[in-house]
Short mmCIF file of C-alpha atoms in Angstrom, two decimals:
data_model
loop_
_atom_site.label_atom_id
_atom_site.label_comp_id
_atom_site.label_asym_id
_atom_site.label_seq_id
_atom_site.Cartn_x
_atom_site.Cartn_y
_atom_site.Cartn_z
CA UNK Y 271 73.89 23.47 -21.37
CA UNK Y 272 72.41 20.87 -23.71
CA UNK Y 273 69.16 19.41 -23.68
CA UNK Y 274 71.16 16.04 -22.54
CA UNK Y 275 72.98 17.85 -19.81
CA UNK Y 276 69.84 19.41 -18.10
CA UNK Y 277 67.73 15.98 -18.49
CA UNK Y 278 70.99 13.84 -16.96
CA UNK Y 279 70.83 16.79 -13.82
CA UNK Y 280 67.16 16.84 -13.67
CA UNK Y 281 67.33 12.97 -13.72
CA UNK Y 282 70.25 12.77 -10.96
CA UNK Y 283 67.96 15.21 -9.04
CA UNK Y 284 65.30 12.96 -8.65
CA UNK Y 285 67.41 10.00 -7.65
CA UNK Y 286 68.59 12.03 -4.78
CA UNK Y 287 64.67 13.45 -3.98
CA UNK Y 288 63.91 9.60 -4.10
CA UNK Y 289 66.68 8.18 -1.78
CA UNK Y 290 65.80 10.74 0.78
CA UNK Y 291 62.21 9.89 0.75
CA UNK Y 292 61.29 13.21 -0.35
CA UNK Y 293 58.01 13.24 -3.02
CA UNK Y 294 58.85 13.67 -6.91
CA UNK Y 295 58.69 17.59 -8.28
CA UNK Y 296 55.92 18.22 -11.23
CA UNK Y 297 57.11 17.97 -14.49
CA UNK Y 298 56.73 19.95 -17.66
CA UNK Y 299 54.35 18.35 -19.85
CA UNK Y 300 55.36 17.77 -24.04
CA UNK Y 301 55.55 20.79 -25.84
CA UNK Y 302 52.43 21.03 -28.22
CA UNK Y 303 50.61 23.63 -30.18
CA UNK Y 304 46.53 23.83 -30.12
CA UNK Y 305 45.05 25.89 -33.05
CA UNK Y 306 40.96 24.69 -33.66
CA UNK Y 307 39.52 24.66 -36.96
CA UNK Y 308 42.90 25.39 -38.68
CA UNK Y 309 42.53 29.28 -37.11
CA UNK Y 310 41.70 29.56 -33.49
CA UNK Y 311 45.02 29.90 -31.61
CA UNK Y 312 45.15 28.46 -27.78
CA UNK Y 313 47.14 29.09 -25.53
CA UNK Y 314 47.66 26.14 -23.61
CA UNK Y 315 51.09 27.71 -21.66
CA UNK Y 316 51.37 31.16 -19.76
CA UNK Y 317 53.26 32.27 -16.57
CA UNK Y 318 51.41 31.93 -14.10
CA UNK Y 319 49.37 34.90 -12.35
CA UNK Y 320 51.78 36.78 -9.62
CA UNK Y 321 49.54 35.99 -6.80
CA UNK Y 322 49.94 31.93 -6.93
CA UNK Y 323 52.57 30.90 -4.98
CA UNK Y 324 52.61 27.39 -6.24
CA UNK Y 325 52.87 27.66 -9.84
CA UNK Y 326 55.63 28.90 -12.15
CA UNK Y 327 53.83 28.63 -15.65
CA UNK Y 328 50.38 27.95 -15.88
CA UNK Y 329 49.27 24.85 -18.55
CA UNK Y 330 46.35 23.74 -20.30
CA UNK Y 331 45.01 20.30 -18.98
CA UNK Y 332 44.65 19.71 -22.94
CA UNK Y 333 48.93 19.89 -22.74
CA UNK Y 334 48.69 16.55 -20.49
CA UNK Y 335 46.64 14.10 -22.15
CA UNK Y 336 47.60 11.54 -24.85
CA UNK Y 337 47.84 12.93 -28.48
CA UNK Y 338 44.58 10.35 -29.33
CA UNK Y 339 42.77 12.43 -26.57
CA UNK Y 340 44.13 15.95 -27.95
CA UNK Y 341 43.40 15.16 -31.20
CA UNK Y 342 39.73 15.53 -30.94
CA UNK Y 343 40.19 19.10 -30.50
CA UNK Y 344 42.08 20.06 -33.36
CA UNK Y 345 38.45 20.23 -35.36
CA UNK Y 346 35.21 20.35 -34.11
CA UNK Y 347 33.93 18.28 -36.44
CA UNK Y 348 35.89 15.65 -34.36
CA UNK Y 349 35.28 16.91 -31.04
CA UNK Y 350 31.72 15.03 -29.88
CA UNK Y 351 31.34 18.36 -27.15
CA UNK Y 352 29.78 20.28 -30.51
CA UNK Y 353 27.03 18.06 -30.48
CA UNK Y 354 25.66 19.43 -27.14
CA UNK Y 355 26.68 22.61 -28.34
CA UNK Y 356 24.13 22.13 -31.86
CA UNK Y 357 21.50 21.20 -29.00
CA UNK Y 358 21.79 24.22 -27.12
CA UNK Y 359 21.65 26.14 -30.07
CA UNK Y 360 17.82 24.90 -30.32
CA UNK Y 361 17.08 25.90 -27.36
CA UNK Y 362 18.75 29.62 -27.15
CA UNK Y 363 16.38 30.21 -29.89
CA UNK Y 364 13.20 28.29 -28.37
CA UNK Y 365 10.41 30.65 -26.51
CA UNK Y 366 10.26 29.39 -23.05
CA UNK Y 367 7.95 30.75 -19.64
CA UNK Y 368 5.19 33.42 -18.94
CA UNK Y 369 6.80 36.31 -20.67
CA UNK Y 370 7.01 34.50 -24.77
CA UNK Y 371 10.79 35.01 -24.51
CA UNK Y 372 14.05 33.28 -26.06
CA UNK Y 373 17.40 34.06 -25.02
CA UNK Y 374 17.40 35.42 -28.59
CA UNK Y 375 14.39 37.83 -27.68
CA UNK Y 376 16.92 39.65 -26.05
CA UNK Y 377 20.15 38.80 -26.69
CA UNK Y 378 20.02 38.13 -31.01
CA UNK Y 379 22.30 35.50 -31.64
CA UNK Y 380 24.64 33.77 -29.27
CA UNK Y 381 27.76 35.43 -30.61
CA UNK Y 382 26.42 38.27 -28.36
CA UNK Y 383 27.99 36.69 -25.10
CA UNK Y 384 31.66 36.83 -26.73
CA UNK Y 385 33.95 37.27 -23.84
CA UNK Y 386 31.38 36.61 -21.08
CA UNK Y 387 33.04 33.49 -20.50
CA UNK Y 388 36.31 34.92 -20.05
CA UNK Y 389 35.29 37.10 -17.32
CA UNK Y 390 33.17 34.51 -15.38
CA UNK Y 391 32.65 33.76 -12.15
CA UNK Y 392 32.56 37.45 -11.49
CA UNK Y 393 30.94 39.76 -8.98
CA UNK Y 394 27.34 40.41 -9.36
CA UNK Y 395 26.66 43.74 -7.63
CA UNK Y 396 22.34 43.54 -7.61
CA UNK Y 397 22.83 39.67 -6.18
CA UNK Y 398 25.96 40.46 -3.63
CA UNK Y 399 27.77 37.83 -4.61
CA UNK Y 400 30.03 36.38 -7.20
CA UNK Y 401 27.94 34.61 -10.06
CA UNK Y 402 28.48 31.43 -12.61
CA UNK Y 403 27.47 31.55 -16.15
CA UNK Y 404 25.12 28.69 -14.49
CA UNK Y 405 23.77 31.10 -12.00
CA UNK Y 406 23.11 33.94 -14.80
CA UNK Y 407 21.51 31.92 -17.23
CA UNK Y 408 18.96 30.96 -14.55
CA UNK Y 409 18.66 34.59 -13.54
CA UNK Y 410 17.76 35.40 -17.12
CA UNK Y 411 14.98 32.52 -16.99
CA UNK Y 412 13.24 33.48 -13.76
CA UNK Y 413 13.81 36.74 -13.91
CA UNK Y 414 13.47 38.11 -17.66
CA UNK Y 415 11.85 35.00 -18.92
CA UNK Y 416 9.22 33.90 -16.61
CA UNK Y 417 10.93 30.26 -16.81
CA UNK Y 418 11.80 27.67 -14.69
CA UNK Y 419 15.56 27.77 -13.34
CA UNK Y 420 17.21 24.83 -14.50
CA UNK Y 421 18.79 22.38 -12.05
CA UNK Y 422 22.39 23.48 -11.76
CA UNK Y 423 24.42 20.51 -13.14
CA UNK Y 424 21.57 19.38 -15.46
CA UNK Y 425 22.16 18.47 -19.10
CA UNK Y 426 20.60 21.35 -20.42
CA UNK Y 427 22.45 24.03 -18.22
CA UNK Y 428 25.88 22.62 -19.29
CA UNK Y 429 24.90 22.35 -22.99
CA UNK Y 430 23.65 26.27 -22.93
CA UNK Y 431 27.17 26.54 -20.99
CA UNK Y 432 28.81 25.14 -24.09
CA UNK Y 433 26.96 27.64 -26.47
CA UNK Y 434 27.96 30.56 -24.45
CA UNK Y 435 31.74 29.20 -24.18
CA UNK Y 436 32.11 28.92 -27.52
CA UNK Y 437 31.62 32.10 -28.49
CA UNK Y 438 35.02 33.46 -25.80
CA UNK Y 439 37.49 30.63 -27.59
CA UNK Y 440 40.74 31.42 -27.66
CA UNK Y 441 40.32 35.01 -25.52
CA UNK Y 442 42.38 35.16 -22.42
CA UNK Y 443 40.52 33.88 -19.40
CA UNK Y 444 40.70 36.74 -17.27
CA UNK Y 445 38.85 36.32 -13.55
CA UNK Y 446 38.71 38.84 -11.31
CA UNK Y 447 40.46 38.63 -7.90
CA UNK Y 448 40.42 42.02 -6.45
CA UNK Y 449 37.51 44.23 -5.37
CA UNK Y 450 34.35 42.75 -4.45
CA UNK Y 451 35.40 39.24 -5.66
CA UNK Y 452 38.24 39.30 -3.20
CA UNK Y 453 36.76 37.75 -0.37
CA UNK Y 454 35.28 34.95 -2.59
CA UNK Y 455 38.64 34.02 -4.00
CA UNK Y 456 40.44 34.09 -0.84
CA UNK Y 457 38.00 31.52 0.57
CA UNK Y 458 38.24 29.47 -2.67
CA UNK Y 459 42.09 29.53 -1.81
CA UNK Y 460 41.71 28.35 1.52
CA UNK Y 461 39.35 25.55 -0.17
CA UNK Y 462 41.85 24.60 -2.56
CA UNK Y 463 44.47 23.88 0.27
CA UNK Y 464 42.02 22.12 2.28
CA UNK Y 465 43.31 18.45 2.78
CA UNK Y 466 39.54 16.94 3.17
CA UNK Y 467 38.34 13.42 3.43
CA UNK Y 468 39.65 10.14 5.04
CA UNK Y 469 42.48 10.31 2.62
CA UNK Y 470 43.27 13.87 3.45
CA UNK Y 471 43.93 15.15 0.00
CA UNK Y 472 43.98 18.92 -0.86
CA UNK Y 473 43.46 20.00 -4.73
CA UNK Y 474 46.84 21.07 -4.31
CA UNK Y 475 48.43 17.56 -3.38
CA UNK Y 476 47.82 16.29 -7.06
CA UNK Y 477 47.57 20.03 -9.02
CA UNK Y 478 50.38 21.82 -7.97
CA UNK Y 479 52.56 19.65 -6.24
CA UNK Y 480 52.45 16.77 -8.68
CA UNK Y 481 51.24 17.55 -11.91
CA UNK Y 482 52.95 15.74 -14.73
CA UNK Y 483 53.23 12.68 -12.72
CA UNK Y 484 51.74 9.17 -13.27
CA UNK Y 485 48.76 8.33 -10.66
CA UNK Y 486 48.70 4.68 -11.92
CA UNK Y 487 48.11 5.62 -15.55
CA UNK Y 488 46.57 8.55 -15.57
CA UNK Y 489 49.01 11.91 -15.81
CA UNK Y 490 47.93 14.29 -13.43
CA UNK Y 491 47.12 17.56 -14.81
CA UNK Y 492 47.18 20.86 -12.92
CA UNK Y 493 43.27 20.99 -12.62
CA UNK Y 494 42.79 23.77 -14.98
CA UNK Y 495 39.38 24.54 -15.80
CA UNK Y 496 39.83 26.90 -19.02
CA UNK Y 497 38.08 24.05 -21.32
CA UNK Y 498 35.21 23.49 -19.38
CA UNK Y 499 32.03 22.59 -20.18
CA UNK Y 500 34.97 19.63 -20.67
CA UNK Y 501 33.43 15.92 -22.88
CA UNK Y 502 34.70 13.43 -21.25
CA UNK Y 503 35.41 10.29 -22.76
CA UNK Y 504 34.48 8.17 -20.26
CA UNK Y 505 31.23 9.73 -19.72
CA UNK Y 506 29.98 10.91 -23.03
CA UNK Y 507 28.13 14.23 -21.86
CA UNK Y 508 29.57 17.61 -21.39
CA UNK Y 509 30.88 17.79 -17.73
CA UNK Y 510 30.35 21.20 -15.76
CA UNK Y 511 32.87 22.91 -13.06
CA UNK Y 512 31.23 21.85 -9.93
CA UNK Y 513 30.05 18.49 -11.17
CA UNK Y 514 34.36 17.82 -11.61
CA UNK Y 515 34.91 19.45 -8.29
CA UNK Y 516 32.44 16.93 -7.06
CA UNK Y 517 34.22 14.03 -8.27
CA UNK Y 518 37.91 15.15 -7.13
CA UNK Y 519 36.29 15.75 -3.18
CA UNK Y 520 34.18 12.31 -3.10
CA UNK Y 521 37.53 10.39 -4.22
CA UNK Y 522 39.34 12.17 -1.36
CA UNK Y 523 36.36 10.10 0.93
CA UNK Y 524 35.03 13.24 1.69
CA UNK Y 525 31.57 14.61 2.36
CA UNK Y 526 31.22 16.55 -0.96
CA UNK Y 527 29.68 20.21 -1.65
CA UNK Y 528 27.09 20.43 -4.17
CA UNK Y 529 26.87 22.17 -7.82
CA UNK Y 530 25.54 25.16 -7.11
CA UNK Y 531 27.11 25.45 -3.67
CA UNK Y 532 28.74 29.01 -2.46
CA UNK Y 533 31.71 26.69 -2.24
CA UNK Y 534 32.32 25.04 -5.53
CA UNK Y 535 31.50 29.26 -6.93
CA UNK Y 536 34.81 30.19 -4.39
CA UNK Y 537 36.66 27.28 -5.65
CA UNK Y 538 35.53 27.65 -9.37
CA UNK Y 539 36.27 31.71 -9.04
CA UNK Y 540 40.07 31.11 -7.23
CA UNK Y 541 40.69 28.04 -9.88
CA UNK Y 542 39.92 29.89 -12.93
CA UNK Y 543 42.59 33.00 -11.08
CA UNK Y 544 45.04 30.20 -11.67
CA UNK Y 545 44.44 29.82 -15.14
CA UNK Y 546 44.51 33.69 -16.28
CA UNK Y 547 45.66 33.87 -19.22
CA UNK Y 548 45.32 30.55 -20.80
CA UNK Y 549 42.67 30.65 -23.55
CA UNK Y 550 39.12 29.88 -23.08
CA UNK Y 551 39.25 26.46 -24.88
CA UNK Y 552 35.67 24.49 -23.73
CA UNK Y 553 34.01 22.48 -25.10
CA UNK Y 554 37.10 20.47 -25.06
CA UNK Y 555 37.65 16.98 -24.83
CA UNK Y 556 39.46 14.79 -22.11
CA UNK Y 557 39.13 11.29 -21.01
CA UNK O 48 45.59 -4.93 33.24
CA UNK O 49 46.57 -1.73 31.29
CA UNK O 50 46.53 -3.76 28.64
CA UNK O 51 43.10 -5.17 28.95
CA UNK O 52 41.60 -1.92 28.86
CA UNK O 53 43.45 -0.60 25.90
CA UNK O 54 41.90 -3.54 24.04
CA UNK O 55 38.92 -2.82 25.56
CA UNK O 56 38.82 0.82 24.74
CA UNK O 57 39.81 -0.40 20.68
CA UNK O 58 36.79 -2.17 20.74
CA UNK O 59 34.83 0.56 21.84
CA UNK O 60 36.16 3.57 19.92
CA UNK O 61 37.19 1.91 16.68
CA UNK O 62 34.95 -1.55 16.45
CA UNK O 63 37.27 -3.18 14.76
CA UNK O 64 38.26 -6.86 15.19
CA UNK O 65 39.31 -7.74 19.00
CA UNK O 66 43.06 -7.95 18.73
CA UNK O 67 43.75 -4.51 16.80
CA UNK O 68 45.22 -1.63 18.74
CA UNK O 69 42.95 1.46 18.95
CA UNK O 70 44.86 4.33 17.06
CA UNK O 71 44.77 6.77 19.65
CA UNK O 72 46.57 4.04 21.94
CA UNK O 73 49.17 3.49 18.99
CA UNK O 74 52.48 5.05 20.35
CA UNK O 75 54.02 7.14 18.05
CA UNK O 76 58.09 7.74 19.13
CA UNK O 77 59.70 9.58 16.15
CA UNK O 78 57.46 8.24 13.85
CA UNK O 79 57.66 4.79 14.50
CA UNK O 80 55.95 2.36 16.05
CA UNK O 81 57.61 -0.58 17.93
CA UNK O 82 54.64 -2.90 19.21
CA UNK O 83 53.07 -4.91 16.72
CA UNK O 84 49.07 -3.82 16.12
CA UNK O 85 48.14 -6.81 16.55
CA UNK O 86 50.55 -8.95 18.16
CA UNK O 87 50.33 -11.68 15.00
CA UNK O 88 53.24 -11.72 13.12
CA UNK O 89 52.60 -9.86 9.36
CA UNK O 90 52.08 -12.75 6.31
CA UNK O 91 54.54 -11.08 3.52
CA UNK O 92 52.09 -12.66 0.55
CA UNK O 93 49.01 -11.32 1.82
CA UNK O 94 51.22 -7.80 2.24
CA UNK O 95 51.86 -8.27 -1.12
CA UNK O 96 47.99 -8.44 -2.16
CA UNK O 97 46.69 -5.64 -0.04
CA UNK O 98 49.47 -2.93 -2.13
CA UNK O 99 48.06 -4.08 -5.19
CA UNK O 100 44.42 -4.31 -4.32
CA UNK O 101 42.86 -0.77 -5.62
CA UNK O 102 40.13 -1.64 -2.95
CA UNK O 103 42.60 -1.84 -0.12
CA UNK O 104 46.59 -0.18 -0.19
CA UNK O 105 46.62 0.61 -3.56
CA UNK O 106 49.85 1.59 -3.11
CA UNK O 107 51.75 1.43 -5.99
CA UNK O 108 48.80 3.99 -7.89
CA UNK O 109 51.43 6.26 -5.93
CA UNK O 110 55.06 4.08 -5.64
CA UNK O 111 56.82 1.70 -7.83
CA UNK O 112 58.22 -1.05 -6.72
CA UNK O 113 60.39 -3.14 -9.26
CA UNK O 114 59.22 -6.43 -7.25
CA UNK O 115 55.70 -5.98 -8.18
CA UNK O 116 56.03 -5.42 -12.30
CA UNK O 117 53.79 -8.13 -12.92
CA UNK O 118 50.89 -5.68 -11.35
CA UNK O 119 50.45 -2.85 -14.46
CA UNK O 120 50.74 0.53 -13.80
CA UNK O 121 52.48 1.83 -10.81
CA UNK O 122 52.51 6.05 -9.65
CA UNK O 123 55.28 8.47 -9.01
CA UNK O 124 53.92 10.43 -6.82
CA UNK O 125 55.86 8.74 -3.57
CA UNK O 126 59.33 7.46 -3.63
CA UNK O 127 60.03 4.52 -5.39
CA UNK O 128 59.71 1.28 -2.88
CA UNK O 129 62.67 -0.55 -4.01
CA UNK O 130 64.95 -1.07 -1.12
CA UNK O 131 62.53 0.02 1.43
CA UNK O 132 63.94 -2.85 4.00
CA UNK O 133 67.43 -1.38 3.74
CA UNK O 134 66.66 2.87 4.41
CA UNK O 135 63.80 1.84 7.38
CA UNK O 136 63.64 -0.73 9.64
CA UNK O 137 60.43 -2.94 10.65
CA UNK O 138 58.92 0.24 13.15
CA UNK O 139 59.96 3.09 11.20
CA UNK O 140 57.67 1.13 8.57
CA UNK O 141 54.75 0.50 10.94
CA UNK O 142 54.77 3.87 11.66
CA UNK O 143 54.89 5.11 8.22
CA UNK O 144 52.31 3.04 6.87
CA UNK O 145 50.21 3.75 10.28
CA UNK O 146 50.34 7.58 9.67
CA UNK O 147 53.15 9.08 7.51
CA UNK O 148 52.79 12.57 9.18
CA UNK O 149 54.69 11.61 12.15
CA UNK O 150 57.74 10.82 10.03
CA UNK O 151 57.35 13.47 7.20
CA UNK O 152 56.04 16.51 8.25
CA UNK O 153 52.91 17.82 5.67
CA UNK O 154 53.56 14.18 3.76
CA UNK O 155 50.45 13.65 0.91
CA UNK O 156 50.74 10.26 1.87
CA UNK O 157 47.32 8.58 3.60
CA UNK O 158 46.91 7.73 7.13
CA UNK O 159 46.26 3.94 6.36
CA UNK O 160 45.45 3.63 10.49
CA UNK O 161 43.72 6.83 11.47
CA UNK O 162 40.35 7.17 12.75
CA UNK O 163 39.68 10.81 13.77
CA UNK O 164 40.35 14.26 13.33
CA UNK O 165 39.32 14.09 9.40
CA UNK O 166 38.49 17.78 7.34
CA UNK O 167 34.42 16.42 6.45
CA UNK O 168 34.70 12.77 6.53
CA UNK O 169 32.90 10.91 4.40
CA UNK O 170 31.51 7.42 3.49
CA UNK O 171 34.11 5.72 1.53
CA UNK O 172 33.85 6.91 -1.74
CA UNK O 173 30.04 8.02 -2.00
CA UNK O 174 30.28 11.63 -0.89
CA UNK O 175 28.12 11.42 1.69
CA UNK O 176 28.94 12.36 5.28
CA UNK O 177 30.46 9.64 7.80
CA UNK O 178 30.80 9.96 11.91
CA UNK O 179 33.93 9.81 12.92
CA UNK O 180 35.66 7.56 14.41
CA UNK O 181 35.80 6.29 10.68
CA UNK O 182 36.83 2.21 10.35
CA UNK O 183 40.73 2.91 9.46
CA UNK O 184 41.63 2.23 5.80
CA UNK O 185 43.28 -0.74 6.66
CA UNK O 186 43.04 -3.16 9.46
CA UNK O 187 46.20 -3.37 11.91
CA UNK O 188 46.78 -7.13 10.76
CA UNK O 189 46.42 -5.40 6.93
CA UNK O 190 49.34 -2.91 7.79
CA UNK O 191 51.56 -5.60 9.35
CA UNK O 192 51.32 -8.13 6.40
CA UNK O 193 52.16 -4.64 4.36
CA UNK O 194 55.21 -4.05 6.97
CA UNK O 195 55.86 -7.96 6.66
CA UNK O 196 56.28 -7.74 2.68
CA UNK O 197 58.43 -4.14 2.48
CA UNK O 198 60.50 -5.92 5.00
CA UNK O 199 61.24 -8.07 1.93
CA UNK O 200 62.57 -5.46 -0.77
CA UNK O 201 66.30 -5.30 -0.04
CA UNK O 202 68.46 -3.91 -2.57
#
């Protein structure tokens, strides 16, 4: 069957889905093909991990957005995220609290944490819990450094997020969702079918039932979260995990968890399962 | 005197203006609803005004409707509006508008006149916590001037 033939069905399809007042499938986005700097390879399409139900093949929020938008990523000279990134870089090498450290003091230079992002949220065993890059850099400070934790969404937390990220681009995100971790994901599951709020909207209502579709003018993406830290357009700082999260509950006129919050790390943990196996892309650029 | 006291009890549970019906007196058969919220006819212009308004309906960020092209953007999320007079007739729309779960099962659609029963309500679009019974999102003379102008799209 031609490309004609399928786009007539798929097109008759949704004229029947419409007269029977049944909602619109998702839709494919435009083929496209990320490589960064002219040698970093993304993958910004992969089937989609066995244990979602509700997705077939897995894409890249960077696959949705206009080719203005994706053009910022193609070089990071272009993408304004590297800026935050430079500034971090400052401060991974600046001695900070009671014990004279750097992150450097330990850890030489950042292209030590290759892959950590990759792996991340993931089960710490000596805190009982699963852990965020957020939650490890602040471990690091209190704990190794004698420093102040940092306030979970701040600036400077997301920026140091952006160093760290960096340094897994283009390796397979790859969360895991068995052992320890289990019971984590499974409640970030049952947060990610939670229809909360006045409007009574579930993260699944917009990113797995209709991604690909127009909300107004935006195209709705399938919420991936393999290029966070994410710049935004509209806001002109790097944007963290929980701080997005944030955003998507409050316009659902819901009470809202908070960065940092044992929820957001079961939602961020289950949402990155969804994305295994897309490339770590962040910092990336949306609008 | 039933009546009395349901308007009574609307006052009391929801605070809304004097003539709307309380939702939990709303009756629900099939979906639909056959008694006006109100009991003022619906004004099809001012229907027209509270779909566009982002602040109020804001339905077509979800439907198109090919009557309202001069308002930009319009969603495909929902089923396209066009026609809507000829596939549901002036309850099946009240009810629909009113809460869209009694006709489709599981439907994303909002419950433009529910008041309860929310997964962590909050205030409007601020994140913070709200007390239920919530103001609805639209007032029952809102949702008949909404019924009052799909009544109008006829294919």
């Amino acid at each position: 069957m031609n490309a004609n033939a399928i786009k007539a069905m798929l097109t008759s399809a949704a004229v029947v889905a419409l007269s029977c007042g049944a909602a619109v499938a998702e839709q494919e986005p435009a083929p496209g093909v990320l490589v960064i700097n002219g040698d970093i390879e993304i993958t910004t399409e992969v089937k989609a991990p066995d244990y979602i139900d509700g997705l077939d093949m897995a894409y890249s929020g960077w696959r949705f957005r206009a080719s203005e938008t994706q053009a910022f990523e193609l070089d990071d000279f272009d993408n304004p995220g590297m800026i935050f990134v430079e500034e971090a870089q400052v401060v991974w090498d600046t001695v900070d609290g009671s014990e004279g450290k750097s992150c450097a003091s330990c850890h030489d230079g950042p292209e030590s944490m290759k892959g950590v992002r990759a792996v991340y949220p993931k089960w710490n065993e000596a805190a009982g819990k699963v852990t965020t890059i957020e939650d490890e850099i602040n471990n690091c400070r209190t704990t190794r450094m004698g420093a102040e934790a940092w306030d979970y969404n701040s600036d400077t937390i997301r920026s140091m997020n952006g160093l760290i990220t960096l340094q897994s681009r283009g390796m397979p995100v790859n969360v895991a969702v068995d052992g320890p971790a289990k019971e984590t994901w499974e409640k970030g599951k049952e947060l990610y079918y939670a229809r909360t709020g006045q409007l009574e909207l579930s993260c699944a209502n917009c990113h797995e039932d209709h991604y690909g579709d127009l909300i107004r003018a935006e195209v709705l993406s399938q919420g991936q979260i393999n290029g966070f830290p994410v710049y935004r357009l509209k806001d002109s700082v790097l944007t963290g995990v929980h701080n997005r999260f944030k955003g998507c509950v409050r316009d659902t006129r819901a009470e809202t968890y908070s960065p940092g919050s044992d929820e957001f790390r079961a939602l961020e943990l289950y949402v990155s399962s969804r994305g295994n196996g897309l490339s770590v892309e962040g910092p990336s650029v949306r609008n | 005197m039933k009546r009395t006291t349901l308007i009574l009890a609307s006052m009391l549970i929801s605070g809304t203006a004097w003539a709307d019906t309380a939702y939990e007196a709303v009756a629900f058969v099939d979906g639909a609803v056959a008694e006006s919220l109100t009991g003022t006819p619906g004004d099809a212009a001012e229907g027209r005004k509270v779909m566009e308004s982002k602040a109020l309906g804001n339905c077509v960020t979800c439907h198109q409707v090919t009557a309202m092209a001069d308002v930009p953007f319009h969603g495909e999320i929902g089923p396209s509006l066009d026609g809507a007079a000829d596939r549901w007739d002036e309850a099946q729309l009240r009810g629909i508008i009113a809460n869209a779960k009694m006709t489709f099962e599981g439907s994303m659609m909002p419950s433009f006149y529910k008041t309860t029963g929310f997964i962590r309500p909050g205030d409007a679009f601020t994140g913070k916590a709200a007390t239920e019974p919530l103001a609805p999102l639209l007032t029952g003379q809102q949702i008949e001037d909404v019924v009052a102008y799909l009544l109008t799209l006829k294919e």
